[in-house]
Amino acid sequence: MRLIAGAWLPEGHVLGMRPARAIERGGGRTPVWTSGYREDEIREATQGPRELLVAGVCGATQPQLRAALSGPDVWWPVTREWPGSFVAVRRERAEVSVRGDLSGLRTIYWARLGEAVLWADAAAPLAAAIGTGPDPIRALCTITVVGVDPLGDHSLFEKVNRVPPGAVLRIGPQGVRMHPAPEPTGPQGHNHPQRLAAALEEAVRVRAADASSPTTDLSGGLDSGTLACLLARDTPAVGITWRDDFSINSDVDHARAIAAQIPLLRHEIVTGTEDSANYHGLADPATVPFTDGPALALAVLGTFDLTHAAARAHDSDMHLSGEGGDAVLTGSGSLLVDAWQPGRRREVLRHLARWARVGNTSVLDTALQLATLARTDHHRALANLATDLRRGPIDVDRPDALAPCGPRPGAAWLTPHGRHAIADLVDTSRTRTPRKMPPGRRDYWDAIRFSGTTHTDTARIAEHNHVPLHFPYLDDTVVTVCASAPELVRFSPHDYKPLLYGLRGTVPETLLQRRTAGAFDGTARAGLRAREPWVRDLIATSRLAAAGLVDPARITTTLERTLCGAHSHAEIHMLVVTEIWLRTLEHHHDHWWTGTPTEREATLCA
């Protein structure tokens, strides 16, 4: 598995182990190891006692790398301006600093091992090193409530700490410190679409530069279609479109129309079957790809198996995905609360009509909901949610899209012990919820970081299938441009993803004019029907139920309603991937670390 890890050691301390199959990139008191990276994905620079290592796709020049060493102690802001997606590590004497990214696609974790401190861009290896296991309550929180941060500076593993996305980890003789990232800001004016066009073009270019056989998703939608057009503007590439016979949408037609206008883009369609529908390939946890958390992509392994096989057939050494575009380019209806300012209110009212249509409700009801949201204190809402959970069972059909927080339908599965455990997490999350952050801004960043964390594991599944997967929309340079754009530049009642309009003339106009999105509910239904006995057995042997957190009988009731079309697939989808993740971890726990040569030699001589 691709991994970057390191340690901080007290003077005279010997760690006695290292990540298995890893290459040591620097020793002493701050060793760094990498595994699974190509040599061209590791960049290093040295200036005096300072060293910088960058792991991943990075468009910085060698002088730029050195400049990050010659600058002040606060070095990481300049790295946010470099195109690509990477982890940056700066070492100086007995101190090490590590930064991931803003979206959470590259999250850093750390843990104490005696007097030493270990860090890595995955939590499970650190849990294996210190001998702890997963925290099922934090995993369950995502299934049962929305608008709640179950992690903060924790992870899904006991005693393994998380560096919140955007923050920088510093470890030295003074201890462990974290420095939060400043809020991205951009220049005023109306040039955000042009700035985004430049950022996306560079994000694709820096990846294509070292690729000899690039491939890309071509769903027919705006996000993947834009990347496909940018990739194939100067480079021959293959665009892969997924289709099946269970879902009705126009994705394939749109993908064909895009490919017909891009001469260097070869189009290939992959067709799914009932065997490749949801929950394919999960029966034996020992063969399921490793993920660091309950990855939603685990439920659609059949889709990835076929699309990745198509990419491998073309010897792909770089595959682009448009995932992350929805979160970064737009925003939720709550951003209209943030935009309700003098001079902009008439425009906000026009937006209300569009949001009401999306929510299938009236403009008046939507306006009332937004007015309520504007008056709601998020801390008070979290306290009320915790009280409701402790008071008794909660049964809702779907989350309230315009509430600051609330229960999901999965909350109905909780036992009394489960409800109190989730309530405790809700209460804890209040301490790290900014009081002054506007609701639209909060929801926007939550969506980006959920997308980043989710697609970290999507990339691990692709790695398992020997396909290097990339998400340009989640690069810091792209996120920064989109996050600094005013709300009403990202969200328009007339235009879909208007930030992409800076690419007019580069991408086909028919692509920019698409107003629909493909849906694959039919695939989910087909997979659930085909593997119903297995899903029932998974519920009957639930690890979450064994921990006393959920009631299998209530989950089965939801399953019955889902099978007859009376309930969304989302809850069963989330439960299945969580249960599979808990089982899969049991097969990966002992594979992460190996003894150092010194330790092995000492054992032989004993």
Coordinates of C-alpha atoms in Angstrom, one line a residue:
M1 CA 0.0 0.0 0.0
R2 CA 1.1 3.5 -0.7
L3 CA 2.2 5.0 2.6
I4 CA 4.4 7.8 4.0
A5 CA 5.3 7.5 7.7
G6 CA 7.9 8.8 10.1
A7 CA 8.8 9.1 13.7
W8 CA 10.3 11.5 16.2
L9 CA 12.7 9.8 18.7
P10 CA 14.1 11.1 21.9
E11 CA 17.9 11.4 21.9
G12 CA 19.5 8.0 22.1
H13 CA 16.3 6.1 21.4
V14 CA 16.1 3.2 18.9
L15 CA 12.6 2.5 17.5
G16 CA 13.4 -1.1 16.6
M17 CA 10.9 -1.4 13.7
R18 CA 9.9 0.2 10.5
P19 CA 7.0 0.0 8.0
A20 CA 7.1 -3.3 6.0
R21 CA 8.4 -3.0 2.4
A22 CA 9.3 0.7 3.0
I23 CA 12.3 2.7 1.8
E24 CA 14.0 4.9 4.4
R25 CA 14.3 8.5 3.2
G26 CA 16.1 9.9 6.2
G27 CA 17.2 8.7 9.6
G28 CA 18.5 10.1 12.8
R29 CA 15.9 11.2 15.3
T30 CA 13.3 12.0 12.6
P31 CA 13.3 9.0 10.2
V32 CA 10.9 9.0 7.3
W33 CA 9.8 6.0 5.2
T34 CA 7.8 5.7 2.0
S35 CA 6.2 2.7 0.4
G36 CA 4.4 2.3 -2.9
Y37 CA 5.6 5.6 -4.4
R38 CA 7.3 5.8 -7.8
E39 CA 10.7 7.4 -7.5
D40 CA 9.6 10.4 -9.6
E41 CA 6.9 11.0 -7.0
I42 CA 9.5 11.7 -4.3
R43 CA 11.1 15.1 -4.4
E44 CA 13.8 16.3 -1.9
A45 CA 15.7 19.4 -1.2
T46 CA 18.3 20.3 1.4
Q47 CA 19.7 23.6 2.7
G48 CA 22.0 23.5 5.6
P49 CA 20.4 21.6 8.5
R50 CA 17.0 21.8 6.9
E51 CA 15.5 19.1 4.6
L52 CA 12.2 19.0 2.7
L53 CA 10.6 15.9 1.3
V54 CA 7.5 15.9 -0.9
A55 CA 5.6 12.7 -1.6
G56 CA 3.0 12.6 -4.4
V57 CA 2.3 14.6 -7.5
C58 CA 3.9 18.1 -7.0
G59 CA 4.4 20.7 -9.6
A60 CA 7.0 22.7 -7.6
T61 CA 10.3 23.4 -9.2
Q62 CA 13.6 22.6 -7.4
P63 CA 14.1 26.3 -6.7
Q64 CA 10.6 26.5 -5.2
L65 CA 11.4 23.5 -2.9
R66 CA 14.6 25.2 -1.7
A67 CA 12.8 28.4 -1.2
A68 CA 10.4 26.7 1.3
L69 CA 13.6 25.8 3.3
S70 CA 15.2 29.2 3.2
G71 CA 12.0 31.0 4.3
P72 CA 10.6 31.6 7.8
D73 CA 9.7 28.9 10.3
V74 CA 6.1 29.0 9.0
W75 CA 6.9 27.4 5.7
W76 CA 3.7 25.6 4.7
P77 CA 1.5 28.4 3.3
V78 CA 3.8 28.6 0.2
T79 CA 3.3 24.8 -0.4
R80 CA -0.4 25.4 -0.8
E81 CA 0.4 27.3 -4.0
W82 CA 2.1 24.3 -5.6
P83 CA -0.1 22.3 -8.0
G84 CA -0.7 18.6 -7.3
S85 CA -1.6 16.5 -4.4
F86 CA 1.1 15.6 -1.9
V87 CA 2.4 15.3 1.6
A88 CA 5.2 17.7 2.6
V89 CA 7.7 16.9 5.4
R90 CA 10.3 19.4 6.6
R91 CA 13.0 18.3 9.0
E92 CA 15.5 20.4 10.9
R93 CA 17.8 19.0 13.6
A94 CA 15.5 17.3 16.2
E95 CA 12.2 18.7 14.8
V96 CA 9.9 17.5 12.1
S97 CA 6.8 19.2 10.5
V98 CA 4.3 17.4 8.3
R99 CA 1.4 18.8 6.3
G100 CA -1.4 17.1 4.5
D101 CA -3.9 19.0 2.4
L102 CA -7.0 21.2 2.8
S103 CA -9.6 18.6 1.6
G104 CA -8.5 15.7 3.8
L105 CA -7.5 13.5 0.8
R106 CA -4.1 13.4 2.4
T107 CA -4.7 13.4 6.1
I108 CA -1.9 13.0 8.7
Y109 CA -2.3 10.9 11.9
W110 CA 0.0 10.5 14.9
A111 CA 0.4 8.3 18.0
R112 CA 2.6 7.9 21.0
L113 CA 4.7 4.8 21.4
G114 CA 6.4 5.2 24.7
E115 CA 8.5 8.4 24.5
A116 CA 8.5 8.2 20.7
V117 CA 5.9 9.7 18.4
L118 CA 4.9 8.0 15.1
W119 CA 3.1 9.7 12.3
A120 CA 1.7 8.5 8.9
D121 CA -0.9 9.3 6.3
A122 CA -3.0 6.3 7.4
A123 CA -4.3 5.6 10.9
A124 CA -4.5 1.8 10.8
P125 CA -0.7 1.2 10.6
L126 CA -0.3 3.4 13.7
A127 CA -3.0 1.5 15.5
A128 CA -1.1 -1.7 14.7
A129 CA 2.1 -0.2 16.0
I130 CA 0.7 0.8 19.4
G131 CA -1.6 -2.2 19.7
T132 CA -5.0 -0.6 19.6
G133 CA -8.1 -1.3 17.5
P134 CA -11.0 0.6 15.8
D135 CA -13.4 2.9 17.6
P136 CA -16.9 1.6 16.4
I137 CA -18.7 4.5 18.1
R138 CA -17.0 7.1 15.9
A139 CA -17.7 5.0 12.8
L140 CA -21.4 4.6 13.8
C141 CA -21.8 8.4 14.3
T142 CA -21.7 9.1 10.5
I143 CA -24.5 6.6 10.0
T144 CA -26.8 8.0 12.7
V145 CA -26.4 11.8 12.7
V146 CA -25.5 14.7 10.4
G147 CA -23.9 18.0 11.1
V148 CA -21.6 16.4 13.7
D149 CA -17.9 16.1 13.6
P150 CA -17.1 12.7 15.2
L151 CA -13.4 13.0 14.9
G152 CA -11.9 16.5 15.5
D153 CA -8.3 15.6 16.5
H154 CA -9.2 11.9 17.0
S155 CA -9.3 9.1 14.4
L156 CA -11.4 6.0 13.9
F157 CA -8.8 4.1 16.0
E158 CA -8.2 4.2 19.7
K159 CA -5.3 6.4 20.8
V160 CA -4.5 7.4 17.2
N161 CA -4.8 11.1 16.7
R162 CA -5.8 13.0 13.6
V163 CA -4.4 16.2 12.2
P164 CA -7.5 18.1 11.0
P165 CA -7.4 18.8 7.3
G166 CA -5.3 21.9 6.5
A167 CA -3.4 21.9 9.8
V168 CA 0.3 21.2 10.2
L169 CA 1.8 18.7 12.7
R170 CA 5.0 19.7 14.4
I171 CA 6.9 17.3 16.6
G172 CA 10.1 18.2 18.6
P173 CA 11.6 18.3 22.0
Q174 CA 8.9 20.8 23.0
G175 CA 6.2 18.2 22.3
V176 CA 3.5 17.7 19.7
R177 CA 1.8 20.9 18.3
M178 CA -0.7 21.5 15.6
H179 CA -1.0 24.7 13.6
P180 CA -4.4 25.3 11.9
A181 CA -4.5 26.5 8.3
P182 CA -5.7 30.0 7.6
E183 CA -9.0 30.4 5.8
P184 CA -8.3 30.5 2.0
T185 CA -8.8 34.0 0.6
G186 CA -8.6 35.3 -2.9
P187 CA -8.5 38.6 -4.8
Q188 CA -11.8 40.5 -5.1
G189 CA -13.5 40.8 -8.4
H190 CA -15.1 38.6 -11.0
N191 CA -12.2 36.5 -12.2
H192 CA -12.8 33.4 -10.1
P193 CA -13.8 31.3 -13.2
Q194 CA -10.6 32.3 -15.0
R195 CA -8.5 31.5 -11.9
L196 CA -10.2 28.1 -11.6
A197 CA -9.6 27.4 -15.3
A198 CA -5.9 28.1 -14.8
A199 CA -5.7 25.9 -11.6
L200 CA -7.5 23.0 -13.3
E201 CA -5.4 23.2 -16.4
E202 CA -2.2 23.1 -14.3
A203 CA -3.6 20.3 -12.1
V204 CA -4.1 18.1 -15.2
R205 CA -0.9 19.2 -16.9
V206 CA 1.3 18.3 -13.9
R207 CA -0.2 14.8 -13.8
A208 CA -0.1 14.3 -17.6
A209 CA 3.5 15.4 -17.9
D210 CA 4.9 12.1 -16.6
A211 CA 2.1 9.8 -18.0
S212 CA 2.7 7.7 -21.1
S213 CA -0.7 6.0 -21.2
P214 CA -3.3 8.3 -19.4
T215 CA -6.9 7.3 -18.9
T216 CA -9.8 9.2 -17.4
D217 CA -13.4 8.8 -16.2
L218 CA -15.9 10.1 -18.7
S219 CA -19.2 9.8 -17.0
G220 CA -20.9 12.3 -19.3
G221 CA -21.2 14.8 -16.4
L222 CA -19.6 18.2 -16.1
D223 CA -16.8 17.3 -13.7
S224 CA -15.2 14.3 -15.4
G225 CA -16.0 15.7 -18.8
T226 CA -14.0 18.9 -18.1
L227 CA -11.0 16.9 -16.9
A228 CA -11.2 14.6 -20.0
C229 CA -11.2 17.6 -22.3
L230 CA -8.2 19.2 -20.5
L231 CA -6.3 15.9 -20.6
A232 CA -6.9 15.1 -24.3
R233 CA -6.3 18.7 -25.5
D234 CA -2.7 17.9 -26.2
T235 CA -2.3 14.2 -25.1
P236 CA -3.9 11.1 -26.5
A237 CA -6.1 9.5 -23.8
V238 CA -8.8 7.0 -23.2
G239 CA -12.1 8.1 -21.6
I240 CA -14.0 5.3 -19.8
T241 CA -17.8 5.5 -19.3
W242 CA -19.8 3.2 -17.0
R243 CA -23.2 1.9 -17.9
D244 CA -25.6 -0.8 -16.8
D245 CA -29.0 -2.1 -17.6
F246 CA -30.5 -1.3 -14.2
S247 CA -30.4 2.5 -14.2
I248 CA -32.0 4.9 -16.6
N249 CA -30.1 8.1 -17.4
S250 CA -28.5 9.9 -20.3
D251 CA -24.9 9.6 -19.2
V252 CA -23.7 7.4 -22.1
D253 CA -25.3 9.7 -24.7
H254 CA -23.6 12.8 -23.2
A255 CA -20.3 11.0 -22.9
R256 CA -20.4 10.0 -26.6
A257 CA -21.2 13.6 -27.6
I258 CA -18.2 14.9 -25.6
A259 CA -15.8 12.3 -27.0
A260 CA -17.0 13.0 -30.6
Q261 CA -15.7 16.6 -30.2
I262 CA -12.3 15.8 -28.7
P263 CA -10.1 14.3 -31.4
L264 CA -7.4 12.9 -29.1
L265 CA -9.9 11.3 -26.7
R266 CA -10.7 7.6 -27.4
H267 CA -14.0 6.5 -25.9
E268 CA -14.7 3.2 -24.2
I269 CA -17.9 2.0 -22.6
V270 CA -17.8 -0.5 -19.7
T271 CA -21.1 -2.4 -19.1
G272 CA -22.1 -3.7 -15.7
T273 CA -24.0 -6.8 -15.0
E274 CA -26.0 -8.1 -12.0
D275 CA -22.8 -9.8 -10.8
S276 CA -21.0 -6.4 -10.7
A277 CA -23.8 -4.5 -9.0
N278 CA -23.6 -3.3 -5.4
Y279 CA -22.0 -5.5 -2.7
H280 CA -20.0 -7.5 -5.2
G281 CA -16.8 -9.1 -3.9
L282 CA -17.4 -8.5 -0.2
A283 CA -18.2 -12.1 1.0
D284 CA -14.6 -12.9 2.0
P285 CA -13.1 -10.0 4.1
A286 CA -9.6 -11.4 3.6
T287 CA -9.8 -10.4 -0.1
V288 CA -11.5 -7.0 0.3
P289 CA -9.1 -4.1 -0.4
F290 CA -7.7 -2.3 2.6
T291 CA -9.4 1.0 3.5
D292 CA -8.5 3.2 6.5
G293 CA -12.2 3.8 7.2
P294 CA -15.7 2.6 6.1
A295 CA -15.3 3.6 2.5
L296 CA -18.5 4.1 0.6
A297 CA -16.7 2.8 -2.5
L298 CA -16.5 -0.7 -0.9
A299 CA -20.2 -1.2 -1.8
V300 CA -19.5 -0.7 -5.5
L301 CA -16.4 -2.8 -5.9
G302 CA -17.9 -4.4 -8.9
T303 CA -18.0 -1.1 -10.8
F304 CA -14.4 -0.3 -9.9
D305 CA -13.2 -3.8 -10.8
L306 CA -14.6 -3.4 -14.4
T307 CA -13.6 0.2 -14.9
H308 CA -10.1 -0.3 -13.5
A309 CA -9.7 -3.4 -15.6
A310 CA -10.5 -1.3 -18.6
A311 CA -7.8 1.2 -17.6
R312 CA -5.3 -1.5 -17.0
A313 CA -6.0 -2.9 -20.5
H314 CA -4.6 0.4 -21.8
D315 CA -1.6 0.2 -19.5
S316 CA -2.8 3.2 -17.7
D317 CA -0.2 4.9 -15.6
M318 CA -2.5 7.8 -14.6
H319 CA -6.3 7.8 -14.3
L320 CA -8.3 11.0 -13.6
S321 CA -11.5 11.1 -11.6
G322 CA -14.0 13.9 -11.4
E323 CA -14.9 13.0 -7.9
G324 CA -14.8 15.9 -5.5
G325 CA -16.1 18.4 -8.1
D326 CA -19.6 18.5 -6.6
A327 CA -18.3 19.4 -3.2
V328 CA -15.7 22.0 -4.3
L329 CA -17.6 23.7 -7.1
T330 CA -21.0 24.4 -5.6
G331 CA -22.4 24.3 -2.0
S332 CA -25.6 23.6 -0.2
G333 CA -28.7 25.8 0.2
S334 CA -27.5 27.0 3.5
L335 CA -25.0 29.3 1.8
L336 CA -27.9 31.6 0.9
V337 CA -27.9 32.5 4.6
D338 CA -24.3 33.7 4.3
A339 CA -25.1 35.7 1.2
W340 CA -28.1 37.5 2.8
Q341 CA -26.4 40.9 3.0
P342 CA -27.4 44.4 2.0
G343 CA -27.1 44.9 -1.7
R344 CA -27.4 41.2 -2.5
R345 CA -30.8 40.3 -1.2
R346 CA -32.7 40.5 -4.5
E347 CA -30.2 38.0 -6.0
V348 CA -30.6 35.7 -3.0
L349 CA -34.4 35.7 -3.4
R350 CA -33.9 34.5 -7.0
H351 CA -31.7 31.7 -5.8
L352 CA -34.4 30.7 -3.3
A353 CA -36.7 29.7 -6.1
R354 CA -34.1 27.3 -7.6
W355 CA -33.3 25.7 -4.2
A356 CA -37.1 25.3 -3.6
R357 CA -37.4 23.4 -6.9
V358 CA -34.5 21.2 -6.0
G359 CA -36.0 20.4 -2.7
N360 CA -39.5 19.9 -4.2
T361 CA -41.0 22.5 -1.8
S362 CA -42.4 26.0 -2.0
V363 CA -40.3 29.2 -2.0
L364 CA -42.1 30.3 1.2
D365 CA -41.3 27.1 3.1
T366 CA -37.6 27.3 1.9
A367 CA -37.4 30.9 3.0
L368 CA -38.8 30.1 6.4
Q369 CA -36.3 27.2 6.8
L370 CA -33.4 29.5 5.9
A371 CA -34.6 32.2 8.3
T372 CA -34.7 29.6 11.0
L373 CA -31.2 28.4 10.1
A374 CA -29.9 31.9 10.3
R375 CA -31.2 32.3 13.8
T376 CA -30.0 28.9 15.0
D377 CA -27.0 28.6 17.2
H378 CA -25.1 25.5 16.2
H379 CA -23.9 24.8 19.7
R380 CA -27.4 24.9 21.0
A381 CA -28.6 22.7 18.1
L382 CA -26.0 20.1 19.0
A383 CA -27.0 20.2 22.7
N384 CA -30.6 19.7 21.7
L385 CA -29.7 16.7 19.5
A386 CA -27.7 15.1 22.3
T387 CA -30.7 15.6 24.6
D388 CA -33.1 14.0 22.1
L389 CA -30.8 11.0 21.6
R390 CA -30.6 10.4 25.4
R391 CA -34.4 10.9 25.8
G392 CA -35.5 8.0 23.6
P393 CA -35.6 6.4 20.2
I394 CA -35.6 8.7 17.1
D395 CA -37.3 7.8 13.9
V396 CA -36.9 10.1 10.8
D397 CA -37.4 9.3 7.1
R398 CA -34.5 11.5 5.9
P399 CA -32.1 14.1 7.3
D400 CA -33.3 17.8 7.2
A401 CA -31.1 19.3 4.4
L402 CA -31.3 22.8 5.9
A403 CA -30.8 21.9 9.6
P404 CA -27.4 22.6 11.2
C405 CA -27.4 19.1 12.6
G406 CA -29.9 16.3 13.2
P407 CA -30.6 12.5 13.1
R408 CA -30.3 10.3 10.2
P409 CA -32.7 7.4 9.6
G410 CA -30.0 5.1 11.1
A411 CA -30.6 6.7 14.5
A412 CA -33.6 4.4 14.8
W413 CA -31.3 1.4 15.0
L414 CA -29.5 2.6 18.2
T415 CA -29.9 0.8 21.4
P416 CA -30.1 2.8 24.7
H417 CA -26.3 2.3 25.1
G418 CA -25.7 3.3 21.4
R419 CA -27.9 6.5 21.8
H420 CA -26.0 7.6 24.9
A421 CA -22.6 6.9 23.2
I422 CA -23.5 8.9 20.1
A423 CA -25.0 11.7 22.4
D424 CA -21.6 11.9 24.2
L425 CA -19.8 12.3 20.8
V426 CA -22.3 15.0 19.8
D427 CA -21.6 16.8 23.1
T428 CA -17.9 16.6 22.6
S429 CA -18.2 17.9 19.0
R430 CA -19.6 21.2 20.5
T431 CA -16.1 22.0 21.9
R432 CA -14.6 22.1 18.4
T433 CA -17.4 23.7 16.5
P434 CA -16.6 27.4 15.6
R435 CA -19.4 29.6 17.0
K436 CA -19.0 32.4 14.5
M437 CA -18.7 30.4 11.2
P438 CA -21.7 31.0 9.0
P439 CA -23.8 27.9 8.3
G440 CA -23.1 27.9 4.5
R441 CA -19.4 28.1 5.1
R442 CA -19.5 25.3 7.6
D443 CA -21.5 23.0 5.4
Y444 CA -19.3 23.8 2.4
W445 CA -16.1 22.8 4.3
D446 CA -17.8 19.7 5.8
A447 CA -18.7 18.6 2.3
I448 CA -15.2 19.1 0.9
R449 CA -13.6 17.2 3.8
F450 CA -16.1 14.4 3.7
S451 CA -15.3 14.1 0.0
G452 CA -11.6 14.2 0.6
T453 CA -11.6 11.5 3.3
T454 CA -14.0 9.3 1.3
H455 CA -11.9 9.4 -1.8
T456 CA -8.6 8.7 0.0
D457 CA -10.0 5.2 0.3
T458 CA -11.4 5.2 -3.2
A459 CA -7.7 5.7 -4.3
R460 CA -6.6 2.8 -2.1
I461 CA -9.2 0.5 -3.8
A462 CA -7.8 1.7 -7.2
E463 CA -4.2 1.0 -5.9
H464 CA -5.3 -2.5 -5.0
N465 CA -6.4 -2.8 -8.7
H466 CA -3.1 -1.4 -9.9
V467 CA -4.5 1.8 -11.2
P468 CA -3.0 5.2 -10.0
L469 CA -6.1 7.3 -9.4
H470 CA -6.1 11.1 -9.2
F471 CA -8.6 13.7 -8.0
P472 CA -7.6 17.2 -9.4
Y473 CA -10.7 18.9 -7.9
L474 CA -9.3 18.2 -4.4
D475 CA -5.9 19.8 -5.0
D476 CA -5.2 22.7 -2.6
T477 CA -4.8 25.1 -5.5
V478 CA -8.3 24.2 -6.9
V479 CA -9.9 24.2 -3.5
T480 CA -8.4 27.5 -2.6
V481 CA -9.8 29.2 -5.7
C482 CA -13.3 27.8 -5.2
A483 CA -13.4 28.4 -1.5
S484 CA -12.4 32.0 -1.9
A485 CA -15.2 32.7 -4.5
P486 CA -18.3 34.5 -3.2
E487 CA -21.3 32.2 -2.5
L488 CA -23.3 33.5 -5.4
V489 CA -20.5 32.9 -7.8
R490 CA -20.5 29.2 -6.9
F491 CA -24.3 28.9 -6.7
S492 CA -26.6 30.2 -9.4
P493 CA -30.3 29.8 -10.1
H494 CA -29.6 29.8 -13.9
D495 CA -26.2 28.2 -14.4
Y496 CA -24.9 24.8 -13.2
K497 CA -21.4 25.1 -11.7
P498 CA -20.7 28.6 -13.1
L499 CA -17.1 28.5 -11.8
L500 CA -16.3 26.2 -14.7
Y501 CA -17.4 28.8 -17.3
G502 CA -13.8 30.1 -17.4
L503 CA -13.1 27.1 -19.6
R504 CA -15.5 28.2 -22.4
G505 CA -13.7 27.6 -25.6
T506 CA -11.6 24.8 -24.1
V507 CA -14.5 22.4 -23.3
P508 CA -17.5 21.9 -25.6
E509 CA -20.4 24.2 -25.0
T510 CA -22.8 21.2 -24.9
L511 CA -20.9 20.0 -21.8
L512 CA -21.3 23.3 -19.9
Q513 CA -25.0 23.4 -20.7
R514 CA -25.8 20.0 -19.2
R515 CA -28.2 20.4 -16.3
T516 CA -28.8 16.8 -15.2
A517 CA -26.8 14.2 -13.3
G518 CA -26.8 10.5 -13.8
A519 CA -28.3 8.3 -11.1
F520 CA -27.6 4.6 -10.4
D521 CA -30.3 3.7 -7.9
G522 CA -31.2 0.8 -10.2
T523 CA -27.8 -0.7 -9.7
A524 CA -28.1 -0.4 -5.9
R525 CA -31.5 -2.2 -6.0
A526 CA -30.2 -4.9 -8.3
G527 CA -27.2 -5.6 -6.1
L528 CA -29.3 -5.6 -2.9
R529 CA -31.8 -8.1 -4.4
A530 CA -29.1 -10.3 -5.7
R531 CA -27.2 -10.4 -2.4
E532 CA -30.1 -10.2 0.0
P533 CA -29.3 -13.4 1.9
W534 CA -25.7 -12.2 2.4
V535 CA -26.8 -8.8 3.7
R536 CA -29.2 -10.4 6.1
D537 CA -26.4 -12.6 7.5
L538 CA -24.2 -9.5 7.8
I539 CA -26.9 -7.8 9.9
A540 CA -27.4 -11.0 12.0
T541 CA -23.7 -11.1 12.8
S542 CA -23.2 -7.4 13.1
R543 CA -20.0 -6.2 14.9
L544 CA -21.9 -3.0 15.9
A545 CA -24.6 -5.1 17.4
A546 CA -22.1 -7.3 19.2
A547 CA -20.8 -4.1 20.8
G548 CA -24.3 -3.3 22.1
L549 CA -24.7 -0.2 19.9
V550 CA -27.5 -1.2 17.4
D551 CA -30.5 -3.5 17.3
P552 CA -30.3 -6.0 14.3
A553 CA -34.1 -6.3 14.3
R554 CA -34.5 -2.6 13.6
I555 CA -31.9 -2.7 10.9
T556 CA -33.8 -5.6 9.3
T557 CA -36.9 -3.5 9.3
T558 CA -35.1 -0.8 7.3
L559 CA -33.8 -3.5 5.0
E560 CA -37.3 -4.7 4.3
R561 CA -38.4 -1.2 3.5
T562 CA -35.4 -0.7 1.2
L563 CA -36.1 -3.9 -0.7
C564 CA -39.7 -2.8 -1.4
G565 CA -38.6 0.7 -2.5
A566 CA -40.0 2.5 0.5
H567 CA -36.6 3.6 1.9
S568 CA -33.4 5.1 0.5
H569 CA -30.4 2.7 0.0
A570 CA -28.1 5.1 1.8
E571 CA -28.5 3.7 5.3
I572 CA -28.0 0.0 4.3
H573 CA -25.1 1.1 2.1
M574 CA -23.4 2.9 5.0
L575 CA -24.0 0.0 7.4
V576 CA -22.6 -2.6 5.0
V577 CA -19.4 -0.8 4.4
T578 CA -18.9 -0.2 8.1
E579 CA -19.5 -3.8 9.0
I580 CA -17.1 -4.9 6.2
W581 CA -14.5 -2.5 7.3
L582 CA -14.5 -3.8 10.8
R583 CA -14.1 -7.3 9.5
T584 CA -11.4 -6.4 7.0
L585 CA -9.2 -4.8 9.7
E586 CA -8.9 -8.1 11.4
H587 CA -7.0 -9.4 8.3
H588 CA -4.6 -6.4 8.0
H589 CA -3.6 -5.7 11.6
D590 CA -0.3 -7.6 11.6
H591 CA 1.0 -6.7 8.2
W592 CA 2.2 -3.2 8.7
W593 CA 5.5 -3.3 10.6
T594 CA 8.7 -5.3 10.6
G595 CA 11.8 -5.4 12.8
T596 CA 14.8 -3.4 11.9
P597 CA 18.0 -5.3 10.9
T598 CA 19.6 -4.3 14.2
E599 CA 16.7 -5.8 16.1
R600 CA 16.7 -9.1 14.1
E601 CA 20.5 -9.4 14.5
A602 CA 20.1 -8.9 18.2
T603 CA 17.5 -11.7 18.3
L604 CA 19.8 -14.1 16.4
C605 CA 22.7 -13.4 18.8
A606 CA 20.6 -13.9 21.9

